[in-house]
mmCIF file of C-alpha atoms and ligand atoms in Angstrom:
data_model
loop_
_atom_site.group_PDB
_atom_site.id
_atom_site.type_symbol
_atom_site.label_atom_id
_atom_site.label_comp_id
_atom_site.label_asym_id
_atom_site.label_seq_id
_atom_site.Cartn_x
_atom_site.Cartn_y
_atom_site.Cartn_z
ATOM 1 C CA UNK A 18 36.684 -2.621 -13.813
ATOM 2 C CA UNK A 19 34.365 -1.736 -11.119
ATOM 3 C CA UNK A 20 31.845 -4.405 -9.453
ATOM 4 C CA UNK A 21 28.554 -4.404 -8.151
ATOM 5 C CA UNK A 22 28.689 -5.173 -4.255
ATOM 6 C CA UNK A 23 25.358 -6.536 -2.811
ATOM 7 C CA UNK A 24 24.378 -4.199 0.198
ATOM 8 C CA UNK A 25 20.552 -5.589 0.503
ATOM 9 C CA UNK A 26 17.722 -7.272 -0.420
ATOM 10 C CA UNK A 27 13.720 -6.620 -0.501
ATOM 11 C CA UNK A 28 11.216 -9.778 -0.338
ATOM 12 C CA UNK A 29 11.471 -9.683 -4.493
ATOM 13 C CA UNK A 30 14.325 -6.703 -5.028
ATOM 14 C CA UNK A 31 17.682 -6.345 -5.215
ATOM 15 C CA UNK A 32 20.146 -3.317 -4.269
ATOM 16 C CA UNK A 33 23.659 -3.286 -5.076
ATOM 17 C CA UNK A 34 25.906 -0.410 -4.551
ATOM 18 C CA UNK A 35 27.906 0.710 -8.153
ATOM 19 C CA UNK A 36 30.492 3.175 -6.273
ATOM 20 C CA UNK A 37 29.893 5.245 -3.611
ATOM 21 C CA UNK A 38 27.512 7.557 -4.713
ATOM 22 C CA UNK A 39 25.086 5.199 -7.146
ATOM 23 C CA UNK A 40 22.956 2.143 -6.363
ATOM 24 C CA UNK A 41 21.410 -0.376 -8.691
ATOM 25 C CA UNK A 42 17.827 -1.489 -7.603
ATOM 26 C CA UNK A 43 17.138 -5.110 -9.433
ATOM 27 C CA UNK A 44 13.348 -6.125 -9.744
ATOM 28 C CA UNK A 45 13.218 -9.689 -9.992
ATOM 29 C CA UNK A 46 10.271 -11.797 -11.224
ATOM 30 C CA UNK A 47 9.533 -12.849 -8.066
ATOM 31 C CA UNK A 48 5.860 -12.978 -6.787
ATOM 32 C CA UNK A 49 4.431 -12.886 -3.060
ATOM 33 C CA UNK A 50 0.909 -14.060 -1.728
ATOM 34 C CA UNK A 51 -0.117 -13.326 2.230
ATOM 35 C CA UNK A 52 3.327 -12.033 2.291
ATOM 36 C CA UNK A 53 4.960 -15.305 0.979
ATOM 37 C CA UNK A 54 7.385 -15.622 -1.502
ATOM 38 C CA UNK A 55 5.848 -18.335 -4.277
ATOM 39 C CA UNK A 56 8.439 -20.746 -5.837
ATOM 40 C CA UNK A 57 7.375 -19.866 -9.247
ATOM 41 C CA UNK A 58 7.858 -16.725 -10.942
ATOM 42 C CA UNK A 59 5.804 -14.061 -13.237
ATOM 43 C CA UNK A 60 7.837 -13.449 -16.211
ATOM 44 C CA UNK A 61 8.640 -9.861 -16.926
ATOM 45 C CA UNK A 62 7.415 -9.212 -13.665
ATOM 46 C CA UNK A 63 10.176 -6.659 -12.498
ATOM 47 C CA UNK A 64 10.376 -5.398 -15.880
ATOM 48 C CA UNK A 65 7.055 -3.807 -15.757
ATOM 49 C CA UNK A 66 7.293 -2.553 -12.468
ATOM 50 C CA UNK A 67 10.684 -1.118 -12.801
ATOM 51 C CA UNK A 68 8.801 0.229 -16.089
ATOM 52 C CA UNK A 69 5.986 1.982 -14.410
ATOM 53 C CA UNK A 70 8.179 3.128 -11.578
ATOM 54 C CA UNK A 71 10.485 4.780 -14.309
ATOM 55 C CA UNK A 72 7.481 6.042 -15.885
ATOM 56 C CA UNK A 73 6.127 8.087 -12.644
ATOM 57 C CA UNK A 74 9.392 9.387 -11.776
ATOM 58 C CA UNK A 75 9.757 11.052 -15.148
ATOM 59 C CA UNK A 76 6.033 12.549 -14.714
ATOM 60 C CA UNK A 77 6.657 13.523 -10.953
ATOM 61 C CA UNK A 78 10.056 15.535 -11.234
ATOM 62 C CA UNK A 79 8.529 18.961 -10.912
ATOM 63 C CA UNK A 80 6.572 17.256 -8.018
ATOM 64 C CA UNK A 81 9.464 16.145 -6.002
ATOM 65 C CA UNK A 82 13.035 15.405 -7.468
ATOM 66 C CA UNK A 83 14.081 11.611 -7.726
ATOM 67 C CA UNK A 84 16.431 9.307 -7.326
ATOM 68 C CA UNK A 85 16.739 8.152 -11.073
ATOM 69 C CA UNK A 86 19.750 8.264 -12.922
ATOM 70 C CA UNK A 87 18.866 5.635 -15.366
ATOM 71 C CA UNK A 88 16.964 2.626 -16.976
ATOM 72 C CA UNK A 89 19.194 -0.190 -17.912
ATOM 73 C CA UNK A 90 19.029 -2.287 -21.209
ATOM 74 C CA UNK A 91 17.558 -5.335 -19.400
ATOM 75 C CA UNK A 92 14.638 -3.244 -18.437
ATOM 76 C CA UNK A 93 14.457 -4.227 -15.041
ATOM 77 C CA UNK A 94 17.806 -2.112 -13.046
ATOM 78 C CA UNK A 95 17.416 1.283 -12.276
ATOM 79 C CA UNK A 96 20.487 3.282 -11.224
ATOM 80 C CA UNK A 97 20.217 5.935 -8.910
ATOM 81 C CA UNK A 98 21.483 8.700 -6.331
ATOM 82 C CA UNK A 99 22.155 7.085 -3.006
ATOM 83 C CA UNK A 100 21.110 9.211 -0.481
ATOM 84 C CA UNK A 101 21.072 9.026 3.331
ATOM 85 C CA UNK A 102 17.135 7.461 3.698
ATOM 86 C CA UNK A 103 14.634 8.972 5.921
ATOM 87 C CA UNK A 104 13.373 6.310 8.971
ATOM 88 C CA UNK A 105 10.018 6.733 7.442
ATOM 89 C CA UNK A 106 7.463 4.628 5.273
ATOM 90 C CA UNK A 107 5.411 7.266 4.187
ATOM 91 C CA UNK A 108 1.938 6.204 3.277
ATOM 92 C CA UNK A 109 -1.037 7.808 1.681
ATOM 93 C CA UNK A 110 -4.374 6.452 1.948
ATOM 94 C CA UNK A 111 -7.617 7.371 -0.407
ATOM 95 C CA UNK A 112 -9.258 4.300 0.476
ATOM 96 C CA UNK A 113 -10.017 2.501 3.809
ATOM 97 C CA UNK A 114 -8.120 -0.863 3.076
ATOM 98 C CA UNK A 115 -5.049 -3.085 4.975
ATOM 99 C CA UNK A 116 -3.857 -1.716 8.277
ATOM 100 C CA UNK A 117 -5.845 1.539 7.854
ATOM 101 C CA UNK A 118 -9.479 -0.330 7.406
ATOM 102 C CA UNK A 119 -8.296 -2.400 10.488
ATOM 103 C CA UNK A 120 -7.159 0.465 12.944
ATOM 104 C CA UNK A 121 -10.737 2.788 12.127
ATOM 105 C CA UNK A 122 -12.378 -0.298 12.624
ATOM 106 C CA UNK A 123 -10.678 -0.928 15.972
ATOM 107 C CA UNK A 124 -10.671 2.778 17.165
ATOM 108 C CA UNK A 125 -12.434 5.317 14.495
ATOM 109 C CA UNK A 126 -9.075 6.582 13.186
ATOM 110 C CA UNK A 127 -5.857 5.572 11.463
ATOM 111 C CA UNK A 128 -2.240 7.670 12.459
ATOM 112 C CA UNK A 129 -4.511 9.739 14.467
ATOM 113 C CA UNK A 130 -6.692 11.156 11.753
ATOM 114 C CA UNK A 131 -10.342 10.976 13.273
ATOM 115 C CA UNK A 132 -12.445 9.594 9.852
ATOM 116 C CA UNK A 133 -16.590 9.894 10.038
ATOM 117 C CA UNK A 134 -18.471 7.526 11.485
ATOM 118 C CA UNK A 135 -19.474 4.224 9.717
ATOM 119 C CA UNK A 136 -17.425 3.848 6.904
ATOM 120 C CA UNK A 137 -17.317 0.485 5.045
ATOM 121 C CA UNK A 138 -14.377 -1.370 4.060
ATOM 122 C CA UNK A 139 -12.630 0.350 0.938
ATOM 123 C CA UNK A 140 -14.884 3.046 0.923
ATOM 124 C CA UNK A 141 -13.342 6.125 -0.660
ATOM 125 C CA UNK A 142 -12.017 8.389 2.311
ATOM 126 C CA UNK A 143 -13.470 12.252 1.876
ATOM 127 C CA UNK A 144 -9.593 13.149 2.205
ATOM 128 C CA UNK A 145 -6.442 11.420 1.327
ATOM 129 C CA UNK A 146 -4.464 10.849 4.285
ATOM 130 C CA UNK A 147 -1.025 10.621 5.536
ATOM 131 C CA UNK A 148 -0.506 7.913 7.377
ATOM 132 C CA UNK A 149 3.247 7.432 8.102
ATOM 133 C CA UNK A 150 4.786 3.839 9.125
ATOM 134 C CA UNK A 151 7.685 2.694 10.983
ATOM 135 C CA UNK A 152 9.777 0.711 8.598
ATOM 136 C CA UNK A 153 10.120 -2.701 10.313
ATOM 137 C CA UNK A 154 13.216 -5.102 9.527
ATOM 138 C CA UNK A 155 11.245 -8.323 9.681
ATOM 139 C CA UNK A 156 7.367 -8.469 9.517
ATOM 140 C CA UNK A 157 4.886 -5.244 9.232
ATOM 141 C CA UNK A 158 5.816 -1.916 8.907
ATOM 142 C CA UNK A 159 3.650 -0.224 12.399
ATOM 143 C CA UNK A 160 1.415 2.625 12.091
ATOM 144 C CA UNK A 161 2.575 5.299 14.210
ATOM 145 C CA UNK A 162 0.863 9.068 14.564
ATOM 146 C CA UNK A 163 1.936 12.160 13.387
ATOM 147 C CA UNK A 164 3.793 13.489 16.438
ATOM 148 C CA UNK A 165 5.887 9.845 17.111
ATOM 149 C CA UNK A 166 6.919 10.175 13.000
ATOM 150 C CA UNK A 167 7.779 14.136 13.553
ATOM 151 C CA UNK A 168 10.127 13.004 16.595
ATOM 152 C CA UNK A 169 11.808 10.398 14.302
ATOM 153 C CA UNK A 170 12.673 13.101 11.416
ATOM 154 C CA UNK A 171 12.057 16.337 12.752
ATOM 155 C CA UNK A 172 9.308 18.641 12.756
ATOM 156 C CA UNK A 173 10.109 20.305 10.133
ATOM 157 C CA UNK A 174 11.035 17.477 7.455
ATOM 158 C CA UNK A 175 7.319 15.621 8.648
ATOM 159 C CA UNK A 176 6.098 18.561 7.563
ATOM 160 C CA UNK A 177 7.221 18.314 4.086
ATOM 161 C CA UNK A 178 6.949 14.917 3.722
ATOM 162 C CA UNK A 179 3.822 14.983 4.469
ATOM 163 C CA UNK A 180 2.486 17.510 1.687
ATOM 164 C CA UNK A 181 5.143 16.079 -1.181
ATOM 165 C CA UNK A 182 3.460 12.678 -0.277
ATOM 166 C CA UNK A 183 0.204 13.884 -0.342
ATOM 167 C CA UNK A 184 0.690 16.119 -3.918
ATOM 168 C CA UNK A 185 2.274 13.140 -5.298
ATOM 169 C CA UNK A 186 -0.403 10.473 -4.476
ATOM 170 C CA UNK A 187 -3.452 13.293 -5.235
ATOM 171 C CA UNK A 188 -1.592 13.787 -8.803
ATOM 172 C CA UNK A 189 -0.863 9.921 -9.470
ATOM 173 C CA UNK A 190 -5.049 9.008 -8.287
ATOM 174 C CA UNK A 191 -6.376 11.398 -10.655
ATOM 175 C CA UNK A 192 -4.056 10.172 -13.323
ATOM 176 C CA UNK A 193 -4.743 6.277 -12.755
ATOM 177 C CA UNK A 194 -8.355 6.998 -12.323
ATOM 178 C CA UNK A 195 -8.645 8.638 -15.980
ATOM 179 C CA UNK A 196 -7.102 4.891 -16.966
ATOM 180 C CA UNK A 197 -9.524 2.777 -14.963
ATOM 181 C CA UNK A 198 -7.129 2.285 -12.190
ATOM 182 C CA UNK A 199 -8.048 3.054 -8.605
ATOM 183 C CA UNK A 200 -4.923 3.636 -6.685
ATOM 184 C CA UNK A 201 -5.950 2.919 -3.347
ATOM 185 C CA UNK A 202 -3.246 3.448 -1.350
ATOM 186 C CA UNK A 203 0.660 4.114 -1.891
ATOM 187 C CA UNK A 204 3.875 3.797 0.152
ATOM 188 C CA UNK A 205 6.810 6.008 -0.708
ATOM 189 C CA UNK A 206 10.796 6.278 0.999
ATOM 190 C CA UNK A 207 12.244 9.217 0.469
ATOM 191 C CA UNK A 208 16.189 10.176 1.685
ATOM 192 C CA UNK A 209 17.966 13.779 1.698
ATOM 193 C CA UNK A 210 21.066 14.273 -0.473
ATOM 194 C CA UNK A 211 24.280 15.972 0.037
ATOM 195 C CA UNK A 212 22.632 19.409 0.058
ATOM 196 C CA UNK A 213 19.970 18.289 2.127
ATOM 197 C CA UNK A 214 17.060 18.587 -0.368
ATOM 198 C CA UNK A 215 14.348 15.781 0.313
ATOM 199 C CA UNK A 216 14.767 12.993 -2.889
ATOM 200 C CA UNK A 217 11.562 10.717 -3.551
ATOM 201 C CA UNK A 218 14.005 6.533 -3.568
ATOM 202 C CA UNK A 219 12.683 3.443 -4.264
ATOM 203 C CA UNK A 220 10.099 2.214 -6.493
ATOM 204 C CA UNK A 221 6.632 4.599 -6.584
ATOM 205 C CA UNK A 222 3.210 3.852 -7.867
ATOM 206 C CA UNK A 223 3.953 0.131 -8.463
ATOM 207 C CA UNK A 224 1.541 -2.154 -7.894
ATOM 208 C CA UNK A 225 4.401 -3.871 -5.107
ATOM 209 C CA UNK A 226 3.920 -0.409 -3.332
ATOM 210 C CA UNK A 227 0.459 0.360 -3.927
ATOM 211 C CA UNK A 228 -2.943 -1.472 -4.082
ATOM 212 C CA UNK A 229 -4.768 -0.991 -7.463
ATOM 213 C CA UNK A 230 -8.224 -1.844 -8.169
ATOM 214 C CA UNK A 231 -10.094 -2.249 -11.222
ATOM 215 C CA UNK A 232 -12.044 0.844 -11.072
ATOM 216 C CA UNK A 233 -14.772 -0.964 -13.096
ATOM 217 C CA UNK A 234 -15.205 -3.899 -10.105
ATOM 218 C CA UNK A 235 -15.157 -1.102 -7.348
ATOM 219 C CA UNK A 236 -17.739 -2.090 -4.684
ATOM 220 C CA UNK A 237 -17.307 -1.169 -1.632
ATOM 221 C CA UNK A 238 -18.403 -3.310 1.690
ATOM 222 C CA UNK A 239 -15.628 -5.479 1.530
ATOM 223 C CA UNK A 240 -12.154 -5.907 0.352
ATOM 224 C CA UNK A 241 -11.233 -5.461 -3.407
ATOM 225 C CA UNK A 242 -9.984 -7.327 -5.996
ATOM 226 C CA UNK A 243 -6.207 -6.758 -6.568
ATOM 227 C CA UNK A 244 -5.685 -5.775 -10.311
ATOM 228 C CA UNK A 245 -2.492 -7.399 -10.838
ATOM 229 C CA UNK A 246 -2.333 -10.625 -8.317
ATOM 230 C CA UNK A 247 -6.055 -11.360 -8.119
ATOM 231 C CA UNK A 248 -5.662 -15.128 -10.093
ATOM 232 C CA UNK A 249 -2.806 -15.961 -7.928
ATOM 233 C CA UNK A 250 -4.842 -15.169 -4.533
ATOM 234 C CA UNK A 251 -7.911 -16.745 -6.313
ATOM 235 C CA UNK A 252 -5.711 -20.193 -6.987
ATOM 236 C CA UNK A 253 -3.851 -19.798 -3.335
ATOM 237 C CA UNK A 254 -7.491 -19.619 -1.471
ATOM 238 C CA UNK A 255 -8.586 -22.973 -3.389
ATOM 239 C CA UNK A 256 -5.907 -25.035 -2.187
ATOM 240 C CA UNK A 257 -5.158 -26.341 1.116
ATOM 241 C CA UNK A 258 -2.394 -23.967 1.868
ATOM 242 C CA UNK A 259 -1.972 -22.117 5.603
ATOM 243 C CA UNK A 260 -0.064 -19.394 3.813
ATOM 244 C CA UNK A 261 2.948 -20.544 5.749
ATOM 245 C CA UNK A 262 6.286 -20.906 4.124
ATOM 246 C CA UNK A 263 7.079 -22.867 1.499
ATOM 247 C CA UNK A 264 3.868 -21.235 -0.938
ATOM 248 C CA UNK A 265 2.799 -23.376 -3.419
ATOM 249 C CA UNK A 266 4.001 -23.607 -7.626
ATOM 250 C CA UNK A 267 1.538 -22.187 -10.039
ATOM 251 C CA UNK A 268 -0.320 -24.004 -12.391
ATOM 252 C CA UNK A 269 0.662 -22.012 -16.434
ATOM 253 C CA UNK A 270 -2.825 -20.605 -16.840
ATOM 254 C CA UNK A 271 -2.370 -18.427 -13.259
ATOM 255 C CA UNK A 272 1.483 -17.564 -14.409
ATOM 256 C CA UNK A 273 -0.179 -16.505 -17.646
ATOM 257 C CA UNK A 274 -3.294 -14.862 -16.559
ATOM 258 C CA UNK A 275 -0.776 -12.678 -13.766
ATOM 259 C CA UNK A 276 1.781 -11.875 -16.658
ATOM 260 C CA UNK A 277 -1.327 -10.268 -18.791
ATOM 261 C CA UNK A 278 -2.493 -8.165 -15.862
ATOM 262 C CA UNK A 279 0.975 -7.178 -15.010
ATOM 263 C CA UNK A 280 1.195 -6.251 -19.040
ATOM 264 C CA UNK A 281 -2.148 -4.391 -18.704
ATOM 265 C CA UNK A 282 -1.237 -2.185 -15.980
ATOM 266 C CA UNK A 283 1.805 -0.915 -17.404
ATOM 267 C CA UNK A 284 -0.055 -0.587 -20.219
ATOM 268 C CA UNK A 285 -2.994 1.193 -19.407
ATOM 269 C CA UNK A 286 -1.160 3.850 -16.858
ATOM 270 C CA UNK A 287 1.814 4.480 -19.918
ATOM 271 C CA UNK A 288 0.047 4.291 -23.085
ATOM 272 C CA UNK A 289 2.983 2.712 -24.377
ATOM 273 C CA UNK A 290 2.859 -0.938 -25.466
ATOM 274 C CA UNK A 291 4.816 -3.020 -23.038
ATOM 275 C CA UNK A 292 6.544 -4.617 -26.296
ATOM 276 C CA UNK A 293 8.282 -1.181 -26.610
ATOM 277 C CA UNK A 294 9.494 -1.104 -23.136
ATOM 278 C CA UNK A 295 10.976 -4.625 -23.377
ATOM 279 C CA UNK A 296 13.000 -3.338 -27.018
ATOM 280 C CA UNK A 297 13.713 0.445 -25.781
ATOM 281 C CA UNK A 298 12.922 0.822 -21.864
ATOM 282 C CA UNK A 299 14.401 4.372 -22.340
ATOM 283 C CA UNK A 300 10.737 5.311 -23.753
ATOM 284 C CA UNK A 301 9.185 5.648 -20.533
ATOM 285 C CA UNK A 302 11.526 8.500 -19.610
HETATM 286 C C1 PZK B 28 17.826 2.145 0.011
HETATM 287 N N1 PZK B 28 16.429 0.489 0.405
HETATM 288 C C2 PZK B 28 15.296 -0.432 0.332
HETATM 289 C C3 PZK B 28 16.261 -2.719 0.358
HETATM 290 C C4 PZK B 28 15.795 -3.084 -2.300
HETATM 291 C C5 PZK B 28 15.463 -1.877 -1.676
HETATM 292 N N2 PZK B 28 18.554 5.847 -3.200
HETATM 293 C C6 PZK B 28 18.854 5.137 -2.088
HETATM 294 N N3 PZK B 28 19.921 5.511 -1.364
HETATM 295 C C7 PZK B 28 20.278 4.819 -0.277
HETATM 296 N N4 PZK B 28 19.599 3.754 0.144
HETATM 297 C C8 PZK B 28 18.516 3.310 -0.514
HETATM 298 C C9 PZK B 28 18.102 4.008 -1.672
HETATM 299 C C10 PZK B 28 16.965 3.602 -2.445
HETATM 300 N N5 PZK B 28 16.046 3.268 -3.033
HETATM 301 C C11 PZK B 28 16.657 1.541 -0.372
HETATM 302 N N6 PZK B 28 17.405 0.356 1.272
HETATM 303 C C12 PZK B 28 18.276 1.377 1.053
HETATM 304 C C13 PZK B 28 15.678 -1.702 -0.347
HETATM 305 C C14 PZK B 28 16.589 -3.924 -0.280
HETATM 306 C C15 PZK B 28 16.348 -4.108 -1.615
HETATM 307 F F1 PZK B 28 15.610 -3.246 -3.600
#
């Protein structure tokens, strides 16, 4: 009998190690606002992003290779390699929003890319860019330029992470943008395996590690709506609530409303009816 040993845990994830060369990431249902954890959770939730994440790792193999082993039965575990993780969030941005609409404002550029003058918030940048991220243990990840992420993995491996991050997020845009999804902006972690090839981890084009936007409700000159959480900021914003910890319960409409959007994204990116995924989650594979 072999047991799962708890070696970490994300804000709404899991990770336990299998043996010594497999992990299990868990999803949970678990929902944060202004970086909050909320007492009440989305059901299905981690199902649909460990759904979609499954999903783009199928469709990005020739891309990059993967961590993916499997999908469990429950729908919301994915095994996979463990590998030896880069100390790099790597980011791509299309869009001017979060940290990267707040540094051009502040100095004209993000990570050291110089971006045209007077750009509005979210506007669509002419380039996608790299922006790579320290990964912080508590609090936000810090924007760092190219040459302080090169000296943190070499030259060399910025190099490639850098244009596997940027064909990955260029190929997952154009495909969410067919769908009526903007994909903003994206965060990946990759890690190097025993032969030292570079191995996409994690969870990728989520909306937990990316923004989406309603392509439909795109207007630039401000920030967007968020596709998936949008009710659940709308109900935070009307209560009296300093987004401090403990966040407040959710009222069943705004569980409801969240679980359809949640639904609809997985839906609209896979073309596969989320009842499907719940029966067989192989069929995102
Ligand atoms: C790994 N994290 C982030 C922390 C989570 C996720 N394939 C891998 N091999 C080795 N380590 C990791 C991975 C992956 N993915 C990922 N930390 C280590 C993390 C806590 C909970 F769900």
């Amino acid at each position: 009998m072999s047991e799962a040993v708890h070696v970490g845990s994300g804000k709404v994830r899991e990770l336990y190690a299998l043996d010594d060369h497999r992990l299990l990431l868990v999803a949970s249902d678990r929902i944060s606002v202004f970086d909050v954890v909320l007492p009440t959770e989305i059901p299905d939730k981690g199902r649909v992003l460990t759904g979609l994440s499954a999903f783009w790792f199928g469709r990005t193999r020739e891309l990059c290779p993967n961590h993916l082993l499997r999908v469990r039965a429950d729908g919301r575990s994915l095994e996979c390699r463990r590998l030896e993780m880069l100390p790099l969030e790597c980011v791509v941005r299309g869009y001017l929003a979060g940290s990267g609409w707040k540094d051009y404002r502040a100095t004209g550029a993000v990570c050291g890319h110089a971006l045209p003058q007077g750009l509005e918030e979210s506007a669509r940048l002419p380039e996608p860019i790299f922006t790579p991220a320290t990964k912080a243990q508590e609090g936000h990840d810090e924007n760092i330029d190219r040459e302080r992420a090169a000296a943190l993995v070499g030259a060399e491996r910025f190099a490639e992470l850098e244009q596997v991050s940027l064909e990955l997020y260029r190929f997952a845009a154009a495909y969410a943008g067919e769908r009526g999804i903007i994909l903003a902006d994206t965060k990946f972690e990759l890690g190097v395996d025993e032969a030292g090839t570079l191995v996409l981890a994690d969870e990728i084009f989520t909306p937990d590690s990316s923004r989406f936007w309603p392509a439909d409700e795109y207007a630039p000159g401000g920030p967007q709506p968020s596709f998936d959480k949008q009710f659940v900021r709308d109900y935070c914003e009307s209560l009296d609530w300093d987004k401090t910890y403990p966040g407040p319960e959710l009222p069943a409409d705004v569980v409801e409303g969240t679980r359809a959007r949640y639904a609809e994204a997985f839906e609209r990116l896979t073309e596969i009816p989320f009842e499907r995924y719940l029966a067989d989650p192989e069929v995102v594979l």
